[in-house]
Coordinates of C-alpha atoms in Angstrom, one line a residue:
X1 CA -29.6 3.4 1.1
X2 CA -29.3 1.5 4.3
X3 CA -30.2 -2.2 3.8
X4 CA -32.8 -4.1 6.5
X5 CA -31.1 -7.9 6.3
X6 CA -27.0 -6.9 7.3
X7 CA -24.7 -8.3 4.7
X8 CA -21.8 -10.0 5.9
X9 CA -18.7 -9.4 5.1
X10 CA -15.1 -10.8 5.8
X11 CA -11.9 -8.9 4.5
X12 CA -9.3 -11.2 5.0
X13 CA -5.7 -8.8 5.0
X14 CA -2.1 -9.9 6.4
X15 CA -2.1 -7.3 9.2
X16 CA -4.1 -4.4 10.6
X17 CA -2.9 -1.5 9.5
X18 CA -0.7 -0.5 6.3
X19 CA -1.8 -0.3 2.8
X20 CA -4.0 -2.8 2.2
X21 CA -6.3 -1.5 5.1
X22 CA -6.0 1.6 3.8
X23 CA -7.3 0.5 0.7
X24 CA -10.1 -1.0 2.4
X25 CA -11.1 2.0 5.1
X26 CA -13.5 4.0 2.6
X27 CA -15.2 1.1 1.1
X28 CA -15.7 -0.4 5.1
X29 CA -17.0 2.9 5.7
X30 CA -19.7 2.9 2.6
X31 CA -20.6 -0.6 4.0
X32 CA -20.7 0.2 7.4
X33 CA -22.8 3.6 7.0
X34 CA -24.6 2.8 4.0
X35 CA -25.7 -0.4 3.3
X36 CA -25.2 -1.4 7.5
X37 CA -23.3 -4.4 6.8
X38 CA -21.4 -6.5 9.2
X39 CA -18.1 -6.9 8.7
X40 CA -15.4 -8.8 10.2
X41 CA -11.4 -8.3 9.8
X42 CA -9.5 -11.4 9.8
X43 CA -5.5 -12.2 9.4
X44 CA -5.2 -14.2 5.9
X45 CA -3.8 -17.2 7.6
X46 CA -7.4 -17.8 9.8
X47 CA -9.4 -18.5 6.1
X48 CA -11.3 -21.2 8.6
X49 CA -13.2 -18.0 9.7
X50 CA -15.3 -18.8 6.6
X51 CA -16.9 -21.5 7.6
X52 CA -17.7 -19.9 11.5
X53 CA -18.7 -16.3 9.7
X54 CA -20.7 -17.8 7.0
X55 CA -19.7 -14.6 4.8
X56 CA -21.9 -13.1 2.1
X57 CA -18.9 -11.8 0.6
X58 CA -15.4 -11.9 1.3
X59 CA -13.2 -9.5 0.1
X60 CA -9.2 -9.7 -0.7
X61 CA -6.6 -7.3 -1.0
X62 CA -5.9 -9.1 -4.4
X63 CA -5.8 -12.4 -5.4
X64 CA -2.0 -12.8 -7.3
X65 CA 0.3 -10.8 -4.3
X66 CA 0.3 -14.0 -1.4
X67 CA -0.1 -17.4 -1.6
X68 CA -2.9 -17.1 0.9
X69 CA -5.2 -14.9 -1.4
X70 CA -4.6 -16.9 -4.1
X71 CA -5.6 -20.2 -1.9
X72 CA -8.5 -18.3 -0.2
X73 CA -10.2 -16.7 -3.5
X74 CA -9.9 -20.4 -5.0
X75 CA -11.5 -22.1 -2.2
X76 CA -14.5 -19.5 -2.4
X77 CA -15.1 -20.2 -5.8
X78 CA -15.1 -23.6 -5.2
X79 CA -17.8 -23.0 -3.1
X80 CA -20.0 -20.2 -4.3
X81 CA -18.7 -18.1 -2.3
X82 CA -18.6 -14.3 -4.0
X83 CA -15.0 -12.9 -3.9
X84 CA -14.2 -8.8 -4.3
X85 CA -10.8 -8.0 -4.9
X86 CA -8.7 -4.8 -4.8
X87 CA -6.0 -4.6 -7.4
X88 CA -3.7 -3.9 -4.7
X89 CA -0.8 -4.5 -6.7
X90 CA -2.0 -2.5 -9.1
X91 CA 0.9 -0.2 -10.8
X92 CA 2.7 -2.8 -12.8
X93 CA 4.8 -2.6 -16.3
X94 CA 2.4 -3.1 -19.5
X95 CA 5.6 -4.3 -21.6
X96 CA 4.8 -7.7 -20.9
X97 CA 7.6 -8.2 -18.4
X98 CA 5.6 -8.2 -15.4
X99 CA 3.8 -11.4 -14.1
X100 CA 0.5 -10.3 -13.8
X101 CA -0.2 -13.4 -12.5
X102 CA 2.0 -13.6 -9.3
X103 CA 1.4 -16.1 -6.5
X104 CA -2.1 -17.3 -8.4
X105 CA -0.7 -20.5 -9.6
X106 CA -4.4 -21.4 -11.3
X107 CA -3.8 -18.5 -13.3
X108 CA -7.5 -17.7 -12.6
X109 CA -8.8 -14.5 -11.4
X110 CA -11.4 -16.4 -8.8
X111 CA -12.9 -12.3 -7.7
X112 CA -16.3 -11.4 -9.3
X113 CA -14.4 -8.6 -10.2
X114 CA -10.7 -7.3 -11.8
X115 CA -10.3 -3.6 -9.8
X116 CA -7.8 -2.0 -12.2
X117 CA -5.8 1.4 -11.2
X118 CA -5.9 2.8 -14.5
X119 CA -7.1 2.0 -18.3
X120 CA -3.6 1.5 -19.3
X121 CA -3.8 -1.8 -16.8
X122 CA -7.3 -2.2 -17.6
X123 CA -6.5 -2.4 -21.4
X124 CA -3.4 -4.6 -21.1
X125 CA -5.5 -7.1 -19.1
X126 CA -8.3 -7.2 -21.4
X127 CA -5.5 -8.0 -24.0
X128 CA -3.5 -10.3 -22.3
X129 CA -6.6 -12.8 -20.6
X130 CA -9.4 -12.2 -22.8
X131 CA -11.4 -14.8 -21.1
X132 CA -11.9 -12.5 -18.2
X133 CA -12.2 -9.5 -20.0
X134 CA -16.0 -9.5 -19.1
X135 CA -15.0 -9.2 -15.7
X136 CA -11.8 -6.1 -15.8
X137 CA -12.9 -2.8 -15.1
X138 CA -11.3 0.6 -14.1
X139 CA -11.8 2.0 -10.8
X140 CA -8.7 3.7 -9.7
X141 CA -6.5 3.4 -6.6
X142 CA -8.7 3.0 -3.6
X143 CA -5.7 4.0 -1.5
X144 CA -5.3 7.2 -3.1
X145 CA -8.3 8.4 -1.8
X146 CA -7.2 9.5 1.5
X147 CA -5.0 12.3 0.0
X148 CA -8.5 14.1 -0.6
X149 CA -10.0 13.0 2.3
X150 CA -7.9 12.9 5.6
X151 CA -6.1 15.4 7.6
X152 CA -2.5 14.4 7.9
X153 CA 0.0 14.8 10.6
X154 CA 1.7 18.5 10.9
X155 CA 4.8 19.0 11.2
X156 CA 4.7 20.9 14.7
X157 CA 3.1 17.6 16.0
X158 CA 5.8 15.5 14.6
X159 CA 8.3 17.7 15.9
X160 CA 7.3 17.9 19.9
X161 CA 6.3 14.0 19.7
X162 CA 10.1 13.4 19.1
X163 CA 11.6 16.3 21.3
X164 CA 12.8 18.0 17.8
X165 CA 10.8 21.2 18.4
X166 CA 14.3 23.0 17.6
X167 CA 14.6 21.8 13.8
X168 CA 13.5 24.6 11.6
X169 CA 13.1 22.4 8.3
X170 CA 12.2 18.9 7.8
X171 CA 13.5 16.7 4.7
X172 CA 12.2 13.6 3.9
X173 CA 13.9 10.4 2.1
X174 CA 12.4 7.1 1.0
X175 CA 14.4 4.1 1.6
X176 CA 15.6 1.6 -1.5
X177 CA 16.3 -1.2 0.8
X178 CA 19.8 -2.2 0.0
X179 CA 20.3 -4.6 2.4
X180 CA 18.0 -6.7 0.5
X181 CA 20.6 -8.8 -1.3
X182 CA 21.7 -10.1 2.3
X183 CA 18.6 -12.2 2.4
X184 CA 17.6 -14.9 0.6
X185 CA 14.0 -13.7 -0.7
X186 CA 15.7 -10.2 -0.7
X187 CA 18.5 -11.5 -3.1
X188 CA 15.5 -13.5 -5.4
X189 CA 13.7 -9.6 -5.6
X190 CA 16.7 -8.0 -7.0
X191 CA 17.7 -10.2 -9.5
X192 CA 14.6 -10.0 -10.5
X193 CA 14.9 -6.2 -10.5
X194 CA 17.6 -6.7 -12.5
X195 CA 15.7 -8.4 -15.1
X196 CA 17.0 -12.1 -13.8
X197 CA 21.0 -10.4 -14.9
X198 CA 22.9 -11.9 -11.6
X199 CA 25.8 -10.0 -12.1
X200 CA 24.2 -7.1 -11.4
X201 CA 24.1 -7.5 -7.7
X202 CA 27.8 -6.7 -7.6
X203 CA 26.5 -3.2 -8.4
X204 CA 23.7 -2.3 -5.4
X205 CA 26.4 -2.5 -2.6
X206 CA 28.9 0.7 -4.6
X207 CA 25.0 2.6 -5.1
X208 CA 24.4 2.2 -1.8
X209 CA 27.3 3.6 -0.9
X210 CA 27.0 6.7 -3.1
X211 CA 23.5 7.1 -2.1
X212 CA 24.8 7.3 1.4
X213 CA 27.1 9.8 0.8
X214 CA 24.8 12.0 -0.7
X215 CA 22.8 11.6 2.4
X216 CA 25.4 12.2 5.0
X217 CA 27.2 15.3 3.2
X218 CA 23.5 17.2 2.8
X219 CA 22.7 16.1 7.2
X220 CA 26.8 17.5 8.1
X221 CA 26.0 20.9 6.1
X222 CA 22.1 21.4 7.2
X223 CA 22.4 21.3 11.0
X224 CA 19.4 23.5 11.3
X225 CA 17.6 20.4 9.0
X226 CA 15.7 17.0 10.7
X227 CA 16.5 14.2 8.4
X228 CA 13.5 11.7 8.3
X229 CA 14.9 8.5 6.7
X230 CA 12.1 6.1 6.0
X231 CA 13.2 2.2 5.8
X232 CA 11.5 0.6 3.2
X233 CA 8.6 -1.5 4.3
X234 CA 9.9 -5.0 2.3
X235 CA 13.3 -4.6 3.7
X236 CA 12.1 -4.4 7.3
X237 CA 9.6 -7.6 7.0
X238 CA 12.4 -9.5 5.9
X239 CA 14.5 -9.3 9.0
X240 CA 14.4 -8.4 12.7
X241 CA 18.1 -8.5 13.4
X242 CA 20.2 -6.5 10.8
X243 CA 22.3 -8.4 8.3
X244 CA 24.2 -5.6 6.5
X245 CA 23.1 -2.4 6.0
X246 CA 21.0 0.1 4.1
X247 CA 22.0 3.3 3.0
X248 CA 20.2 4.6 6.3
X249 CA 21.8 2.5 9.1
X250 CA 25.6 4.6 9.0
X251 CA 23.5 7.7 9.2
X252 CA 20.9 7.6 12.5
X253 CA 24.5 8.2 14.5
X254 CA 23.6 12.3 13.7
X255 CA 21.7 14.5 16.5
X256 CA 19.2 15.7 13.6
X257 CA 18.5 12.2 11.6
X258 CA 15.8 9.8 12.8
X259 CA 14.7 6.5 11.2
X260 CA 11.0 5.6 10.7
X261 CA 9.9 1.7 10.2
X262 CA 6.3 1.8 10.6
X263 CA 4.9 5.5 9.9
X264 CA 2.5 5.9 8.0
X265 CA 3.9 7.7 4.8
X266 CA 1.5 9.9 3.7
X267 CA 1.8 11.4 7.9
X268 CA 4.8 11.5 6.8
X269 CA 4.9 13.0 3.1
X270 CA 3.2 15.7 5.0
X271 CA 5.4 16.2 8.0
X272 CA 8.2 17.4 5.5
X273 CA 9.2 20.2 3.3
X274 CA 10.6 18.5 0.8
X275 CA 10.4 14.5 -0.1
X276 CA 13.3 12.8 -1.5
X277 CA 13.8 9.1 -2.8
X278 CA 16.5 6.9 -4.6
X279 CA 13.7 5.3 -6.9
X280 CA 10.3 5.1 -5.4
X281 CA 6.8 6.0 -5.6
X282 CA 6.1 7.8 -3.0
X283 CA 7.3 10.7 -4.9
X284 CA 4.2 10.2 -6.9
X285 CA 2.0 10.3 -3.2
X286 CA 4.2 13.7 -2.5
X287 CA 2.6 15.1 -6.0
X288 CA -0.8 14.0 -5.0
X289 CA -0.3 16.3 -1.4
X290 CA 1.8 18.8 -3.3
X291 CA 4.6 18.6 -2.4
X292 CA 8.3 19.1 -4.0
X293 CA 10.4 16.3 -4.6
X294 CA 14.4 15.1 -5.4
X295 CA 15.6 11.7 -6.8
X296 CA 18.6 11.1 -5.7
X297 CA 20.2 10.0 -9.1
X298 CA 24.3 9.4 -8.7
X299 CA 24.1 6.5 -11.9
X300 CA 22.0 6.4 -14.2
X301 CA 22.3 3.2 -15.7
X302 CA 21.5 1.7 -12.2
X303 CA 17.7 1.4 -12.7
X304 CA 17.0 -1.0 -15.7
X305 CA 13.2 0.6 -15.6
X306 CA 13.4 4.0 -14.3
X307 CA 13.4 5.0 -17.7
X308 CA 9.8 3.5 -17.9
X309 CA 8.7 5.1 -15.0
X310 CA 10.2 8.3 -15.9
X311 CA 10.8 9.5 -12.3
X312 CA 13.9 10.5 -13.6
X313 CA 12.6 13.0 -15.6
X314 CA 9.7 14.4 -13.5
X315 CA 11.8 15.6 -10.8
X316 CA 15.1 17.1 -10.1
X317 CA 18.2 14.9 -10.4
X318 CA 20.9 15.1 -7.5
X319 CA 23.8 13.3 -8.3
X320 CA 26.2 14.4 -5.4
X321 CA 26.0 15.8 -2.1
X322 CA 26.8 19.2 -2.8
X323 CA 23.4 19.3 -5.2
X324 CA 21.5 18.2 -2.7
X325 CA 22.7 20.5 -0.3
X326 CA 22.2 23.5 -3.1
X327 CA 18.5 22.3 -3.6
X328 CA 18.0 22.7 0.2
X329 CA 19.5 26.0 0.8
X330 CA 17.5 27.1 -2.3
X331 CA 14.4 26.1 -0.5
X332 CA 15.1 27.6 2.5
X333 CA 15.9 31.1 1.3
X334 CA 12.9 31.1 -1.5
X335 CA 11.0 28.7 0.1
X336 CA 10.7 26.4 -3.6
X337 CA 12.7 25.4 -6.0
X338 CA 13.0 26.7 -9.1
X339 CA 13.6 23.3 -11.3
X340 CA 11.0 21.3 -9.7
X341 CA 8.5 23.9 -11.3
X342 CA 9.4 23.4 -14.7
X343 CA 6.3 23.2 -17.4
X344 CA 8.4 20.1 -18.7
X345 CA 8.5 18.4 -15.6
X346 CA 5.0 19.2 -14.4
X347 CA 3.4 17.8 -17.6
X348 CA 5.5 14.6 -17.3
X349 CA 4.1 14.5 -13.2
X350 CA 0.9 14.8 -14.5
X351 CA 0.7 12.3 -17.5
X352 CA 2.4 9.6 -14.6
X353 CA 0.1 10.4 -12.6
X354 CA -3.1 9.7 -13.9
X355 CA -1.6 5.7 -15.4
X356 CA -0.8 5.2 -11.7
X357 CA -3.9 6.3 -9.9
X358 CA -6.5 6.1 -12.3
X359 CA -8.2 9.6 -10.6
X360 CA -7.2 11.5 -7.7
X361 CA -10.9 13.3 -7.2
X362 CA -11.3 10.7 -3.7
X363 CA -14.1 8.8 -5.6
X364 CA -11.9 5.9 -6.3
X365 CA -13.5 3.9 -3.6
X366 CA -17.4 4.6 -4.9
X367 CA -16.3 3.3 -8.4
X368 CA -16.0 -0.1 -6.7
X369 CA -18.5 -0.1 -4.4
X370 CA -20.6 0.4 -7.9
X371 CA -19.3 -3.2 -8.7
X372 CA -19.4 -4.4 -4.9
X373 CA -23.6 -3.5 -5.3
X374 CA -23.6 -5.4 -8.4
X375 CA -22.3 -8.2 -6.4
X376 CA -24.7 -7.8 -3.4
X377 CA -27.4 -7.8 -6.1
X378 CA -26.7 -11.5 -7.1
X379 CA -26.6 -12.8 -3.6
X380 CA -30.0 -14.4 -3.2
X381 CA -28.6 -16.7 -6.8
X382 CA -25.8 -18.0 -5.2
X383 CA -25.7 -20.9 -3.2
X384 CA -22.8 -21.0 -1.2
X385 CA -20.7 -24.0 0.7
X386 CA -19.4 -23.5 4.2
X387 CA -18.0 -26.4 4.9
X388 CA -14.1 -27.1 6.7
X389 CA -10.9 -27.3 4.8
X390 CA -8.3 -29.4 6.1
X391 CA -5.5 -27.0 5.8
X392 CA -7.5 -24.0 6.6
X393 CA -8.8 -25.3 9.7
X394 CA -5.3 -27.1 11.0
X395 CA -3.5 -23.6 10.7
X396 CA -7.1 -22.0 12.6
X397 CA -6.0 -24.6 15.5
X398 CA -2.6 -23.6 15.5
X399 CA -2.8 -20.2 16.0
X400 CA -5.0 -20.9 18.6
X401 CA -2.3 -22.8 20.4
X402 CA 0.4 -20.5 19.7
X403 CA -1.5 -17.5 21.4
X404 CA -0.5 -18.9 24.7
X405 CA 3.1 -19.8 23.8
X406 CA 3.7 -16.5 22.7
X407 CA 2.6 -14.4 25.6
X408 CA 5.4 -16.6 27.6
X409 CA 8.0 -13.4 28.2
X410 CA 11.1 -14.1 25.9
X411 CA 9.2 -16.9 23.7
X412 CA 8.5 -14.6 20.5
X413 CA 12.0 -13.7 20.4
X414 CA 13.2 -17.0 19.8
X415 CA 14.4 -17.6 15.6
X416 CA 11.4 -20.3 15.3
X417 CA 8.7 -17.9 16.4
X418 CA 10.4 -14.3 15.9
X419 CA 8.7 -14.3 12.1
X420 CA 5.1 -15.4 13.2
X421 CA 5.0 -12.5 15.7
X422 CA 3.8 -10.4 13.2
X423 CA 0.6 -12.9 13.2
X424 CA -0.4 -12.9 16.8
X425 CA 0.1 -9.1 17.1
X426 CA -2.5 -8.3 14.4
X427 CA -4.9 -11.2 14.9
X428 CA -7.3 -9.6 16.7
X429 CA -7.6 -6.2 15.1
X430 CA -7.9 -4.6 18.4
X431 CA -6.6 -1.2 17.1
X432 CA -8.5 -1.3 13.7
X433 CA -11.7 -0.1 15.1
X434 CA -9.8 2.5 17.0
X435 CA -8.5 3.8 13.7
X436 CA -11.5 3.3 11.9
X437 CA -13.5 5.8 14.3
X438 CA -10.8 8.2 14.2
X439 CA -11.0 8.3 10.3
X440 CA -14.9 8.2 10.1
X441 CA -15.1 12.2 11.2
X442 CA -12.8 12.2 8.2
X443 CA -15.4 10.1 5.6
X444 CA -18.7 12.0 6.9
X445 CA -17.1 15.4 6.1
X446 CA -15.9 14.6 2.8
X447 CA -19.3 13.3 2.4
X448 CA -21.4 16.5 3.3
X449 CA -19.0 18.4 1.9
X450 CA -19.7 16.4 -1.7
X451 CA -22.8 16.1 -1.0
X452 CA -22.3 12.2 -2.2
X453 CA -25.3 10.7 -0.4
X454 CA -27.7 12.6 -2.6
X455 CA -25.8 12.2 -5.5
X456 CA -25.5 8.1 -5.2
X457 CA -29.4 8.5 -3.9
X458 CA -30.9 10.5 -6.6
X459 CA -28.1 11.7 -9.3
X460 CA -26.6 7.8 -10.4
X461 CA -23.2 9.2 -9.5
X462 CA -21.9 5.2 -9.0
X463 CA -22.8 4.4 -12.9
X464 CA -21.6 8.3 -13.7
X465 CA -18.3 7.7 -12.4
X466 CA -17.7 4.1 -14.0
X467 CA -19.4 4.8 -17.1
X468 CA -16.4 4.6 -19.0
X469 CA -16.2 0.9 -18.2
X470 CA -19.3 0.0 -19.7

């Protein structure tokens, strides 16, 4: 399996840790391990990397969610360069609605391969661009493969890391980002939630409110309850400083409420005894580690898709306080609740499930690494172009000079380089490896324990597992 001449390899990713390098961690590790390649990590703005790396490959998150990947996978095909994508957006509507197209203005898909999640976005693809059908495959959600394979965080650990050793029970709730219509970009994305109807944005600010309430009644009334309130992850990029509120800020004033930013969710999935969320899919992730979950649910006619989704219908509804308080009590006392383990509802989690992830089995990863081999395979027939591209190689340049700048004390804090922080923080990747070596125990025992190296060696298992593509 191991291969004598390394392959080299950029993934170019927005920042070193999160989902996108998530997504990437198993099939780093199959390269790493397996086929000994070299790989490098590199921050999306720093594409001038490709001509001082002289890549074999470079991989992308995707090539539709950024400008940058859209601008980077062009440029490599341009030059013969071979481009793997993960569908990292990858759970999108099939009505037509969604614009599977995103930031890639070429309206090209510029990867060798299309990484789909499921066949239901496999199939709509094929439909909708059948010029690139050839090319659109299934291989699952790569990220969901660390539900099967890592150990998560416990909630004891959690607990003493914060000083909250005396909370009993731990409830979890995923943020909706409500302060979004404060921001410019933030105001764009919910219109567009709302289906481009701007009068709807006089409604998030009296849901927020309700949601809140429904929040604060269930902290008063369970003292013996840690509140985890986790800020969505779009709401936070768009701002340092605060400009209005979520339905989380008003609440972090209470002794047993924290609010997480950057924790990693499925940590935190697990840390807690039961999951709630306004409209989100991490309820889907708390399925995946089974866990029992709420949706908060006070208007019904708020969500123009969450009859789609039917999150509504695969988990309890709490529409006030005093319901959410009940659910908690009941879980407490019995230690489950008797509605979230409804046949009804568990065959509605399980047919979302499956259009979402694709599989949950952990293999997700080794279904594209059977397309990434195909790849390596027509290597020595490309003829690839590293040459410099002026854009590419004036924002290289400035980075460079901005490293300095912002180690002055104070200088990142200033408005003009507060949001390019983010940038210099990650460019390096110093923790990455760090993280990476922590999770490899993780990868070699879910490989013994498989027993995947003989099976990929001597069993096919990469063409059983993708067979349905072909």
């Amino acid at each position: 399996m191991k291969s004598q001449n390394k392959i080299k390899i950029i993934y170019f990713v927005d920042r070193e840790d999160g989902r996108d390098i998530e997504i990437f961690l198993p099939v780093y590790y199959y390269l790493k391990e397996y086929l000994n390649a070299e790989i490098k990590m590199s921050i999306f703005y720093d594409a001038q990397q490709i001509k001082y790396y002289k890549p074999d490959i470079v991989f992308l998150p995707n090539t539709i969610g950024a400008e940058y990947y859209y601008l980077i996978g062009k440029l490599c095909q341009e030059r013969d360069i071979p481009v793997f994508a993960f569908d990292s957006e990858g759970n999108f509507k099939t009505d037509g609605t969604f614009n599977h197209w995103g930031y890639n203005l070429g309206k090209n898909y510029y990867q060798e391969y299309v990484c789909c999640w499921s066949k239901r976005t496999r199939d709509y693809l094929k439909e909708k661009e059948p010029e690139f059908a050839h090319k659109i495959v299934t291989t699952g959600n790569l990220g969901a493969d660390r539900y099967q394979i890592y150990d998560f965080m416990t909630k004891e650990e959690y607990l003493k890391s914060r000083g909250k050793e005396q909370y009993k029970y731990v409830v979890g709730y995923a943020a909706w980002a409500f302060a979004k219509p404060n921001y410019p970009t933030g105001k764009i994305d919910i219109i567009n939630y709302f289906n481009g109807d701007e009068s709807r944005l006089a409604t998030v600010e009296p849901q927020r409110q309700e949601v809140e309430a429904v929040l604060e009644y269930a902290i008063q009334n369970n003292p013996d309850t840690l509140f985890i309130l986790k800020v969505h992850p779009l709401e936070k990029k768009l701002h340092e400083e605060k400009v209005g509120v979520n339905e989380c800020d008003n609440l972090e004033k209470y002794e047993n409420v924290i609010l997480e930013y950057d924790f990693n969710i499925a940590d935190l999935i697990n840390i807690c005894d039961l999951w709630t969320s306004f409209e989100s899919t991490t309820a889907l992730e708390a399925w995946l580690m089974h866990k029992e979950t709420l949706i908060i649910l006070t208007n019904p006619n708020f969500s123009p898709s969450l009859h789609l989704s039917k999150y509504d219908v695969a988990q309890p509804k709490v529409a006030k306080g005093e319901q959410l308080h009940s659910y908690i009590e009941e879980f407490k006392a019995k230690g489950k609740i008797a509605d979230f383990h409804n046949p009804e509802m568990d065959a509605i989690r399980k047919s979302i499930v499956a259009p979402v992830f694709g599989f949950s089995d952990g293999f997700n990863h080794l279904r594209a690494i059977r397309y990434v081999e195909e790849v390596i395979q027509q290597l020595p027939n490309r003829k690839p172009i590293y040459k410099t591209n002026f854009r590419f190689w004036l924002l290289h340049y400035l980075i460079l000079l901005g490293r300095p700048i912002m180690k002055i004390p104070g200088v990142e804090n200033f408005w003009k380089f507060k949001k390019f922080k983010w940038v210099f923080r990650s460019y390096k990747f110093k923790n990455f490896e760090v993280y990476y070596q922590e999770k490899k125990v993780l990868f070699d025992r879910f490989y013994q324990k498989n027993d995947l190296r003989n099976k990929i060696e001597n069993e096919n298992l990469l063409h059983e597992l993708t067979k349905f593509n072909d």
